[in-house]
Amino acid sequence: MNNPNAQSIQFSILNLPAGLKAQFSKNPITGTSNTLELRNESSTLSGFQTLKLQAIVGSDTLSRFLLVEIVQAPQPVQALEPQNGDNLVPLPVQLRWRKGKFAQQYSIVLARDAAFRDIIGRYRSLDTTYQIGQLDLKGTYYWKVWGINTCDTSLVPNTFQQFSIAPSIQATVLPEFQALCQADSMVLLLKAADGYQGSATLSYRVTPRTALSLSFSEDPAKINAGVLFQAKARNLRPLLPGNYALTFYTRQNNLRDSTKVSFSITAAPRIPVLSTPAVSAVLLDKRPNFSWSSSGAVERYELEVASDSAFLFPVWTANLELTEYQRAQDLAAGRYFWRVRALNSCGITESKIQSFTVFQSNLSKINNLDVGIEPIPSTGRVTLHLSAAIDGASIELYNMSGQLLSTIVPGQVFRDWTIDLSRYPAGMYVLRLKHRQSSVGLRVILQR
């Protein structure tokens, strides 16, 4: 501080909390420096405290605020688990203690003897737990814990906790994962843990919960240490496709343990349902589009087209991942048969067989659509075919003299329309299709 005239300066600390003492090395002073010592005599005072430093120089009073953190020495820590004398502590060992007042972290020591000469390890933890993964099954272990902070440590306790490791009763299960079909059986190899005395019991649970029945080659109520045995599920059909977890629980007196494996179930593909071309459809497009329903978990589809229903004369086969396909090359006019197979690792399913006809004779055009009529000649019924569905169309029938004989208004969207001409005498007629501002005439021959 500046004090060029060597004036007398009187110092004081205001608003001291109870238990905190303040002392200056000199008071008053006539120099330029002084030392303030703060001493905490309270066992409960802690945290940040704001103090007011006041200096009186002649008739002037100067002040400044001081922020002081008070840290108490950590209080003794109470060890909780493993409880003292517990001789059935499973691995890994979870050490746990009660939170110590004023402790910022904790120091733990583990030994093989009560005098703590044979130290296994020294550990630090910011929390009130610490896990030790590997310890020998034989012998007794001793541990103690105490708190530490930036100012001090709590006294290292003279008392300790002792415990012994329980023998493991956890069963080993292989394989850890299986991909199975509904038609499969599931077989698991289990090995009981070594080292425990007597027998353990074994139970299991499937997640999600489902009706899975396991049979065992050993009595699950009496599993001896080290024994090898099988678990088998002969019928997986009640299980829906999906992923499952299978947990095996072992129990002996107060000891508990578990082992988890997983498996997946895949069903054979659903039977594909053919969509387009529709049953017995007449197509004007020489490169038809094929589509069918999805079959679920499918690796691929096989699309087959043949000129006979026994598929002795295949036209082509396509292996596909999607549920639709368009022929890249023209098909000749004629009748065809098609089917779809769905395949995955669990089986093959096959659709029904459907037929379609590629019609290419005497095609006409209306509004950029192909239009044709069959059969020619006909004994009565004829069907009008378009390459795409239309709406708002009408059909007129004329004789060769140009006389209008009939007008048909479908009144709906259509792609194929059948007309009964059986009441007209044999001869030649013209069907005129009208759509929007366009029309096209198609010649019909009736025979008797």
Short mmCIF file of C-alpha atoms in Angstrom, two decimals:
data_model
loop_
_atom_site.label_atom_id
_atom_site.label_comp_id
_atom_site.label_asym_id
_atom_site.label_seq_id
_atom_site.Cartn_x
_atom_site.Cartn_y
_atom_site.Cartn_z
CA MET A 1 0.00 0.00 0.00
CA ASN A 2 1.09 3.59 -0.50
CA ASN A 3 1.88 5.47 2.71
CA PRO A 4 4.42 8.19 1.70
CA ASN A 5 3.85 10.31 4.81
CA ALA A 6 4.21 7.35 7.20
CA GLN A 7 0.78 7.95 8.69
CA SER A 8 -0.63 5.61 11.30
CA ILE A 9 -3.00 3.03 9.79
CA GLN A 10 -5.44 1.06 11.99
CA PHE A 11 -6.70 -2.25 10.49
CA SER A 12 -9.78 -4.30 11.38
CA ILE A 13 -11.84 -7.20 9.94
CA LEU A 14 -15.60 -6.79 10.02
CA ASN A 15 -18.36 -9.42 9.89
CA LEU A 16 -16.16 -12.32 10.99
CA PRO A 17 -18.25 -15.53 11.27
CA ALA A 18 -18.27 -17.31 14.61
CA GLY A 19 -15.21 -19.48 15.06
CA LEU A 20 -13.00 -17.57 12.61
CA LYS A 21 -10.24 -15.52 14.20
CA ALA A 22 -8.25 -12.72 12.49
CA GLN A 23 -4.86 -11.37 13.60
CA PHE A 24 -2.55 -8.80 11.99
CA SER A 25 1.22 -8.99 12.38
CA LYS A 26 1.19 -5.28 13.38
CA ASN A 27 -1.71 -2.98 14.17
CA PRO A 28 -1.52 -0.08 13.70
CA ILE A 29 1.33 0.39 11.27
CA THR A 30 3.17 3.35 9.80
CA GLY A 31 4.84 1.38 7.03
CA THR A 32 3.55 0.04 3.67
CA SER A 33 2.87 -3.66 4.39
CA ASN A 34 1.09 -5.87 6.88
CA THR A 35 0.22 -9.57 7.28
CA LEU A 36 -3.26 -10.92 8.07
CA GLU A 37 -3.61 -14.40 9.59
CA LEU A 38 -7.02 -16.14 9.65
CA ARG A 39 -7.49 -19.11 11.97
CA ASN A 40 -10.57 -21.37 11.95
CA GLU A 41 -11.48 -22.63 15.41
CA SER A 42 -14.89 -24.02 14.42
CA SER A 43 -15.49 -27.69 13.53
CA THR A 44 -18.52 -26.85 11.38
CA LEU A 45 -17.58 -23.69 9.51
CA SER A 46 -16.86 -24.32 5.83
CA GLY A 47 -17.40 -22.87 2.38
CA PHE A 48 -16.87 -19.37 0.99
CA GLN A 49 -16.99 -16.40 3.37
CA THR A 50 -16.95 -12.69 2.46
CA LEU A 51 -14.93 -10.56 4.89
CA LYS A 52 -14.63 -6.78 5.01
CA LEU A 53 -11.12 -5.38 5.55
CA GLN A 54 -11.18 -1.84 6.95
CA ALA A 55 -8.27 0.60 7.27
CA ILE A 56 -8.51 3.96 9.15
CA VAL A 57 -5.98 6.63 8.15
CA GLY A 58 -6.46 9.84 10.05
CA SER A 59 -10.02 10.95 9.33
CA ASP A 60 -10.35 8.66 6.30
CA THR A 61 -11.77 5.11 6.29
CA LEU A 62 -10.87 2.73 3.50
CA SER A 63 -12.36 -0.75 2.96
CA ARG A 64 -12.05 -3.78 0.71
CA PHE A 65 -13.92 -7.11 0.54
CA LEU A 66 -12.05 -10.41 0.82
CA LEU A 67 -13.45 -13.77 -0.42
CA VAL A 68 -12.11 -16.65 1.68
CA GLU A 69 -12.76 -20.39 1.26
CA ILE A 70 -12.74 -22.38 4.48
CA VAL A 71 -12.13 -26.11 4.14
CA GLN A 72 -12.53 -28.46 7.08
CA ALA A 73 -10.54 -31.65 7.45
CA PRO A 74 -12.61 -34.63 6.22
CA GLN A 75 -14.64 -36.46 8.83
CA PRO A 76 -14.19 -40.23 9.32
CA VAL A 77 -15.81 -42.42 6.64
CA GLN A 78 -18.04 -45.40 7.44
CA ALA A 79 -17.44 -48.52 5.33
CA LEU A 80 -20.66 -50.29 4.31
CA GLU A 81 -20.12 -53.16 1.84
CA PRO A 82 -18.92 -55.85 1.81
CA GLN A 83 -20.12 -56.17 5.38
CA ASN A 84 -17.51 -57.12 7.90
CA GLY A 85 -17.07 -60.90 7.97
CA ASP A 86 -19.06 -61.58 4.78
CA ASN A 87 -17.64 -64.80 3.29
CA LEU A 88 -19.91 -64.96 0.22
CA VAL A 89 -18.86 -61.88 -1.72
CA PRO A 90 -19.22 -62.39 -5.49
CA LEU A 91 -16.81 -61.09 -8.09
CA PRO A 92 -16.42 -58.34 -9.09
CA VAL A 93 -16.23 -56.93 -5.57
CA GLN A 94 -18.17 -53.69 -5.14
CA LEU A 95 -16.76 -51.63 -2.25
CA ARG A 96 -19.19 -49.07 -0.87
CA TRP A 97 -19.07 -46.55 1.98
CA ARG A 98 -21.03 -43.68 3.41
CA LYS A 99 -20.26 -40.18 2.13
CA GLY A 100 -17.74 -38.46 4.40
CA LYS A 101 -18.37 -34.89 5.47
CA PHE A 102 -15.96 -32.42 3.82
CA ALA A 103 -14.38 -35.22 1.74
CA GLN A 104 -13.69 -34.38 -1.92
CA GLN A 105 -12.39 -37.83 -2.81
CA TYR A 106 -11.54 -41.08 -1.08
CA SER A 107 -8.50 -43.26 -0.57
CA ILE A 108 -8.93 -47.05 -0.35
CA VAL A 109 -6.42 -49.72 0.61
CA LEU A 110 -6.88 -53.49 0.19
CA ALA A 111 -4.63 -56.07 1.88
CA ARG A 112 -4.29 -59.78 2.56
CA ASP A 113 -3.63 -59.31 6.28
CA ALA A 114 -5.21 -57.34 9.11
CA ALA A 115 -1.93 -55.50 9.77
CA PHE A 116 -2.00 -54.17 6.19
CA ARG A 117 1.56 -55.27 5.46
CA ASP A 118 0.67 -57.38 2.41
CA ILE A 119 -0.97 -54.65 0.33
CA ILE A 120 -2.85 -55.75 -2.81
CA GLY A 121 -3.69 -52.27 -4.02
CA ARG A 122 -4.23 -48.62 -3.20
CA TYR A 123 -7.08 -46.87 -5.00
CA ARG A 124 -8.72 -43.44 -5.35
CA SER A 125 -12.40 -42.72 -5.97
CA LEU A 126 -14.42 -39.54 -6.46
CA ASP A 127 -17.58 -41.45 -5.61
CA THR A 128 -18.62 -43.60 -2.67
CA THR A 129 -18.02 -46.87 -4.56
CA TYR A 130 -15.09 -48.71 -6.07
CA GLN A 131 -15.10 -51.97 -8.05
CA ILE A 132 -12.35 -54.59 -7.92
CA GLY A 133 -12.61 -57.09 -10.75
CA GLN A 134 -10.11 -59.87 -10.02
CA LEU A 135 -9.30 -61.53 -6.72
CA ASP A 136 -8.33 -65.08 -5.79
CA LEU A 137 -11.17 -67.28 -4.60
CA LYS A 138 -9.13 -68.43 -1.60
CA GLY A 139 -8.25 -66.28 1.40
CA THR A 140 -9.62 -63.40 3.41
CA TYR A 141 -9.28 -59.75 2.37
CA TYR A 142 -9.10 -56.59 4.47
CA TRP A 143 -9.94 -53.05 3.41
CA LYS A 144 -10.33 -49.56 4.82
CA VAL A 145 -11.35 -46.19 3.36
CA TRP A 146 -10.87 -42.54 4.38
CA GLY A 147 -11.66 -39.12 2.94
CA ILE A 148 -9.25 -36.53 1.56
CA ASN A 149 -9.55 -32.94 0.34
CA THR A 150 -7.33 -30.04 -0.68
CA CYS A 151 -6.42 -29.12 2.88
CA ASP A 152 -6.09 -32.34 4.77
CA THR A 153 -6.96 -36.01 5.01
CA SER A 154 -9.14 -37.66 7.57
CA LEU A 155 -7.28 -39.93 9.91
CA VAL A 156 -6.49 -43.33 8.42
CA PRO A 157 -8.81 -45.56 10.43
CA ASN A 158 -7.44 -48.27 12.67
CA THR A 159 -10.55 -50.35 12.03
CA PHE A 160 -11.10 -52.36 8.85
CA GLN A 161 -13.62 -54.56 7.08
CA GLN A 162 -12.82 -58.16 6.15
CA PHE A 163 -14.46 -60.43 3.56
CA SER A 164 -13.91 -63.61 1.51
CA ILE A 165 -14.73 -64.29 -2.13
CA ALA A 166 -17.63 -66.62 -2.85
CA PRO A 167 -17.02 -69.34 -5.44
CA SER A 168 -18.49 -68.47 -8.82
CA ILE A 169 -21.67 -70.30 -9.81
CA GLN A 170 -21.99 -68.63 -13.21
CA ALA A 171 -22.60 -71.08 -16.06
CA THR A 172 -20.85 -70.70 -19.41
CA VAL A 173 -23.22 -70.88 -22.41
CA LEU A 174 -22.24 -71.33 -26.07
CA PRO A 175 -22.81 -70.14 -28.70
CA GLU A 176 -23.37 -66.55 -27.61
CA PHE A 177 -25.52 -65.89 -30.70
CA GLN A 178 -27.46 -68.05 -33.17
CA ALA A 179 -29.38 -67.12 -36.31
CA LEU A 180 -32.20 -69.64 -36.60
CA CYS A 181 -35.24 -70.42 -38.73
CA GLN A 182 -38.67 -71.18 -37.33
CA ALA A 183 -38.28 -74.74 -38.59
CA ASP A 184 -34.95 -75.25 -36.78
CA SER A 185 -34.10 -76.64 -33.36
CA MET A 186 -31.88 -74.65 -30.99
CA VAL A 187 -29.06 -76.42 -29.14
CA LEU A 188 -26.90 -74.75 -26.47
CA LEU A 189 -23.85 -76.15 -24.67
CA LEU A 190 -23.59 -75.21 -20.99
CA LYS A 191 -20.75 -75.71 -18.52
CA ALA A 192 -21.30 -75.23 -14.81
CA ALA A 193 -18.72 -73.20 -12.91
CA ASP A 194 -15.89 -75.01 -11.16
CA GLY A 195 -15.16 -74.78 -7.46
CA TYR A 196 -18.48 -74.56 -5.66
CA GLN A 197 -19.61 -77.29 -3.28
CA GLY A 198 -22.85 -79.22 -3.61
CA SER A 199 -25.24 -78.42 -6.45
CA ALA A 200 -26.83 -75.30 -7.94
CA THR A 201 -30.22 -74.76 -9.55
CA LEU A 202 -30.69 -73.45 -13.07
CA SER A 203 -33.62 -71.52 -14.55
CA TYR A 204 -34.09 -69.40 -17.67
CA ARG A 205 -36.13 -66.56 -19.14
CA VAL A 206 -36.70 -65.39 -22.72
CA THR A 207 -37.00 -61.70 -23.59
CA PRO A 208 -39.39 -60.66 -25.09
CA ARG A 209 -41.55 -63.10 -23.15
CA THR A 210 -42.65 -65.98 -25.36
CA ALA A 211 -43.52 -69.67 -25.19
CA LEU A 212 -40.11 -71.32 -25.48
CA SER A 213 -39.64 -74.73 -23.89
CA LEU A 214 -36.10 -75.95 -23.16
CA SER A 215 -35.13 -79.50 -22.24
CA PHE A 216 -31.86 -80.21 -20.41
CA SER A 217 -29.54 -83.21 -20.46
CA GLU A 218 -28.95 -82.64 -16.71
CA ASP A 219 -31.52 -82.02 -14.00
CA PRO A 220 -31.66 -78.19 -13.76
CA ALA A 221 -32.53 -78.51 -10.07
CA LYS A 222 -29.19 -80.26 -9.34
CA ILE A 223 -26.31 -78.88 -11.40
CA ASN A 224 -22.96 -80.04 -10.03
CA ALA A 225 -19.79 -77.99 -10.39
CA GLY A 226 -17.91 -78.38 -13.69
CA VAL A 227 -20.55 -80.51 -15.44
CA LEU A 228 -21.11 -80.16 -19.21
CA PHE A 229 -24.69 -80.42 -20.44
CA GLN A 230 -27.06 -79.36 -23.22
CA ALA A 231 -30.18 -77.24 -23.45
CA LYS A 232 -32.41 -77.84 -26.45
CA ALA A 233 -35.52 -76.21 -27.92
CA ARG A 234 -37.09 -78.59 -30.44
CA ASN A 235 -39.88 -76.32 -31.65
CA LEU A 236 -39.28 -72.68 -32.53
CA ARG A 237 -42.46 -72.25 -34.59
CA PRO A 238 -44.38 -70.46 -31.80
CA LEU A 239 -41.74 -67.70 -31.89
CA LEU A 240 -42.39 -64.74 -34.16
CA PRO A 241 -39.52 -63.53 -36.34
CA GLY A 242 -37.25 -61.16 -34.45
CA ASN A 243 -34.39 -60.92 -31.95
CA TYR A 244 -34.47 -62.60 -28.54
CA ALA A 245 -32.35 -62.70 -25.38
CA LEU A 246 -32.11 -65.92 -23.35
CA THR A 247 -30.89 -65.51 -19.76
CA PHE A 248 -29.82 -68.48 -17.62
CA TYR A 249 -29.99 -67.94 -13.85
CA THR A 250 -27.92 -70.01 -11.40
CA ARG A 251 -28.62 -70.10 -7.68
CA GLN A 252 -27.07 -71.75 -4.64
CA ASN A 253 -28.19 -70.68 -1.18
CA ASN A 254 -27.62 -66.90 -1.09
CA LEU A 255 -25.51 -66.84 -4.26
CA ARG A 256 -27.05 -65.60 -7.51
CA ASP A 257 -25.58 -65.29 -10.99
CA SER A 258 -26.71 -65.16 -14.60
CA THR A 259 -25.49 -65.57 -18.18
CA LYS A 260 -27.14 -64.08 -21.25
CA VAL A 261 -27.04 -65.27 -24.87
CA SER A 262 -29.10 -64.13 -27.84
CA PHE A 263 -30.66 -65.55 -30.97
CA SER A 264 -32.70 -64.40 -33.94
CA ILE A 265 -35.65 -66.11 -35.61
CA THR A 266 -36.34 -65.81 -39.32
CA ALA A 267 -39.42 -67.23 -41.02
CA ALA A 268 -39.65 -68.61 -44.53
CA PRO A 269 -40.91 -65.94 -46.95
CA ARG A 270 -44.63 -65.32 -47.25
CA ILE A 271 -46.18 -66.59 -50.48
CA PRO A 272 -45.99 -63.83 -53.11
CA VAL A 273 -49.33 -62.60 -54.46
CA LEU A 274 -49.16 -61.68 -58.14
CA SER A 275 -50.52 -58.23 -58.93
CA THR A 276 -49.85 -57.16 -62.52
CA PRO A 277 -50.48 -58.39 -65.14
CA ALA A 278 -53.87 -59.40 -63.74
CA VAL A 279 -55.25 -62.90 -64.24
CA SER A 280 -55.80 -63.57 -67.98
CA ALA A 281 -54.97 -59.95 -68.83
CA VAL A 282 -54.56 -58.96 -72.47
CA LEU A 283 -51.61 -56.61 -72.86
CA LEU A 284 -50.91 -54.27 -75.72
CA ASP A 285 -47.42 -53.48 -74.44
CA LYS A 286 -44.75 -55.83 -75.77
CA ARG A 287 -42.61 -55.00 -72.71
CA PRO A 288 -45.01 -55.64 -69.83
CA ASN A 289 -44.49 -54.55 -66.24
CA PHE A 290 -44.66 -57.28 -63.57
CA SER A 291 -45.40 -56.64 -59.88
CA TRP A 292 -46.26 -58.72 -56.80
CA SER A 293 -46.62 -58.41 -53.04
CA SER A 294 -43.68 -58.31 -50.64
CA SER A 295 -42.90 -61.59 -48.88
CA GLY A 296 -41.22 -60.18 -45.76
CA ALA A 297 -37.62 -61.15 -44.99
CA VAL A 298 -36.54 -62.10 -48.51
CA GLU A 299 -33.05 -62.40 -49.96
CA ARG A 300 -34.26 -62.48 -53.56
CA TYR A 301 -37.16 -63.23 -55.87
CA GLU A 302 -37.21 -65.43 -58.96
CA LEU A 303 -39.56 -64.30 -61.73
CA GLU A 304 -40.31 -66.98 -64.33
CA VAL A 305 -42.20 -66.50 -67.61
CA ALA A 306 -42.98 -69.45 -69.90
CA SER A 307 -45.12 -70.26 -72.90
CA ASP A 308 -46.74 -73.23 -71.11
CA SER A 309 -48.32 -73.69 -67.66
CA ALA A 310 -45.87 -76.50 -66.76
CA PHE A 311 -42.93 -74.15 -67.42
CA LEU A 312 -41.30 -76.70 -69.70
CA PHE A 313 -40.63 -73.95 -72.23
CA PRO A 314 -39.35 -70.97 -70.25
CA VAL A 315 -39.09 -67.63 -72.01
CA TRP A 316 -36.89 -66.06 -69.34
CA THR A 317 -36.04 -66.08 -65.62
CA ALA A 318 -34.99 -63.01 -63.61
CA ASN A 319 -33.38 -62.89 -60.13
CA LEU A 320 -34.57 -59.73 -58.39
CA GLU A 321 -34.45 -57.92 -55.06
CA LEU A 322 -37.50 -55.71 -55.74
CA THR A 323 -41.16 -56.60 -56.17
CA GLU A 324 -41.48 -55.24 -59.69
CA TYR A 325 -39.79 -55.76 -63.02
CA GLN A 326 -40.21 -54.53 -66.59
CA ARG A 327 -39.17 -56.67 -69.52
CA ALA A 328 -36.34 -55.02 -71.46
CA GLN A 329 -36.96 -56.93 -74.71
CA ASP A 330 -40.15 -57.25 -76.74
CA LEU A 331 -42.38 -60.28 -76.24
CA ALA A 332 -43.90 -61.89 -79.30
CA ALA A 333 -47.67 -61.93 -79.54
CA GLY A 334 -49.20 -64.91 -77.74
CA ARG A 335 -50.22 -66.34 -74.39
CA TYR A 336 -47.77 -66.57 -71.47
CA PHE A 337 -47.67 -67.93 -67.93
CA TRP A 338 -45.78 -66.41 -65.01
CA ARG A 339 -44.96 -67.10 -61.36
CA VAL A 340 -42.69 -65.71 -58.61
CA ARG A 341 -40.60 -67.56 -56.03
CA ALA A 342 -39.46 -65.87 -52.79
CA LEU A 343 -36.21 -67.15 -51.25
CA ASN A 344 -34.30 -66.66 -48.02
CA SER A 345 -32.08 -68.81 -45.81
CA CYS A 346 -35.14 -70.41 -44.22
CA GLY A 347 -36.99 -71.59 -47.30
CA ILE A 348 -38.66 -70.98 -50.66
CA THR A 349 -42.30 -70.10 -51.31
CA GLU A 350 -44.01 -69.94 -54.69
CA SER A 351 -46.93 -67.90 -55.97
CA LYS A 352 -49.88 -69.19 -57.94
CA ILE A 353 -49.49 -69.34 -61.71
CA GLN A 354 -51.22 -66.65 -63.76
CA SER A 355 -51.51 -66.16 -67.49
CA PHE A 356 -51.55 -63.11 -69.74
CA THR A 357 -51.71 -62.51 -73.48
CA VAL A 358 -49.62 -60.12 -75.53
CA PHE A 359 -51.91 -58.70 -78.24
CA GLN A 360 -50.22 -57.08 -81.24
CA SER A 361 -52.64 -57.47 -84.18
CA ASN A 362 -54.19 -54.41 -85.89
CA LEU A 363 -53.42 -51.90 -83.15
CA SER A 364 -54.73 -48.37 -83.51
CA LYS A 365 -54.03 -45.15 -81.60
CA ILE A 366 -56.18 -42.77 -79.58
CA ASN A 367 -54.66 -39.93 -77.57
CA ASN A 368 -51.25 -41.64 -77.73
CA LEU A 369 -52.69 -44.89 -76.36
CA ASP A 370 -52.66 -48.22 -78.17
CA VAL A 371 -56.08 -49.75 -78.71
CA GLY A 372 -57.07 -53.13 -80.13
CA ILE A 373 -59.97 -55.55 -80.23
CA GLU A 374 -60.20 -59.35 -80.05
CA PRO A 375 -61.16 -61.96 -81.04
CA ILE A 376 -61.35 -61.30 -84.75
CA PRO A 377 -63.48 -62.91 -86.07
CA SER A 378 -65.95 -63.34 -83.19
CA THR A 379 -69.14 -65.32 -82.64
CA GLY A 380 -70.62 -62.66 -80.36
CA ARG A 381 -68.44 -61.18 -77.62
CA VAL A 382 -65.50 -58.89 -78.35
CA THR A 383 -63.19 -57.13 -75.91
CA LEU A 384 -61.70 -53.69 -76.39
CA HIS A 385 -58.18 -53.33 -74.95
CA LEU A 386 -56.19 -50.15 -74.21
CA SER A 387 -52.58 -49.74 -73.16
CA ALA A 388 -53.70 -47.59 -70.19
CA ALA A 389 -56.98 -46.98 -68.35
CA ILE A 390 -59.23 -44.10 -69.48
CA ASP A 391 -62.32 -42.36 -68.15
CA GLY A 392 -65.20 -40.49 -69.79
CA ALA A 393 -65.16 -42.58 -72.98
CA SER A 394 -68.05 -43.88 -75.10
CA ILE A 395 -68.31 -46.69 -77.66
CA GLU A 396 -70.53 -46.63 -80.75
CA LEU A 397 -71.42 -49.56 -83.02
CA TYR A 398 -71.98 -48.96 -86.75
CA ASN A 399 -72.84 -51.26 -89.63
CA MET A 400 -70.93 -50.96 -92.87
CA SER A 401 -73.60 -48.58 -94.22
CA GLY A 402 -72.69 -46.09 -91.52
CA GLN A 403 -75.87 -46.63 -89.51
CA LEU A 404 -75.48 -46.15 -85.75
CA LEU A 405 -76.74 -49.33 -84.09
CA SER A 406 -75.82 -48.82 -80.45
CA THR A 407 -74.07 -46.44 -78.06
CA ILE A 408 -72.34 -47.70 -74.94
CA VAL A 409 -71.23 -45.38 -72.14
CA PRO A 410 -69.14 -47.35 -69.61
CA GLY A 411 -69.46 -44.60 -66.99
CA GLN A 412 -66.27 -45.67 -65.23
CA VAL A 413 -62.52 -45.95 -65.61
CA PHE A 414 -61.62 -48.94 -67.73
CA ARG A 415 -58.74 -50.49 -69.60
CA ASP A 416 -60.60 -53.50 -71.03
CA TRP A 417 -64.28 -53.51 -71.99
CA THR A 418 -66.27 -56.48 -73.27
CA ILE A 419 -69.23 -55.94 -75.62
CA ASP A 420 -71.86 -58.58 -76.45
CA LEU A 421 -72.75 -58.45 -80.18
CA SER A 422 -74.51 -61.81 -80.31
CA ARG A 423 -77.89 -60.23 -81.20
CA TYR A 424 -76.52 -58.82 -84.44
CA PRO A 425 -76.39 -60.87 -87.65
CA ALA A 426 -73.13 -62.11 -89.15
CA GLY A 427 -71.23 -59.52 -91.05
CA MET A 428 -68.76 -56.68 -90.71
CA TYR A 429 -69.18 -53.83 -88.23
CA VAL A 430 -67.23 -50.87 -86.91
CA LEU A 431 -66.76 -50.05 -83.21
CA ARG A 432 -65.88 -46.39 -82.72
CA LEU A 433 -64.18 -45.44 -79.46
CA LYS A 434 -64.56 -41.77 -78.48
CA HIS A 435 -62.38 -40.16 -75.84
CA ARG A 436 -62.04 -36.43 -75.24
CA GLN A 437 -61.85 -34.84 -78.67
CA SER A 438 -60.53 -37.94 -80.42
CA SER A 439 -62.05 -41.11 -81.86
CA VAL A 440 -60.85 -44.28 -83.55
CA GLY A 441 -62.73 -46.95 -85.50
CA LEU A 442 -62.05 -50.69 -85.12
CA ARG A 443 -63.38 -53.28 -87.57
CA VAL A 444 -65.30 -56.29 -86.17
CA ILE A 445 -66.25 -59.48 -88.04
CA LEU A 446 -69.15 -61.55 -86.69
CA GLN A 447 -69.59 -65.17 -87.68
CA ARG A 448 -72.44 -67.59 -87.03
#
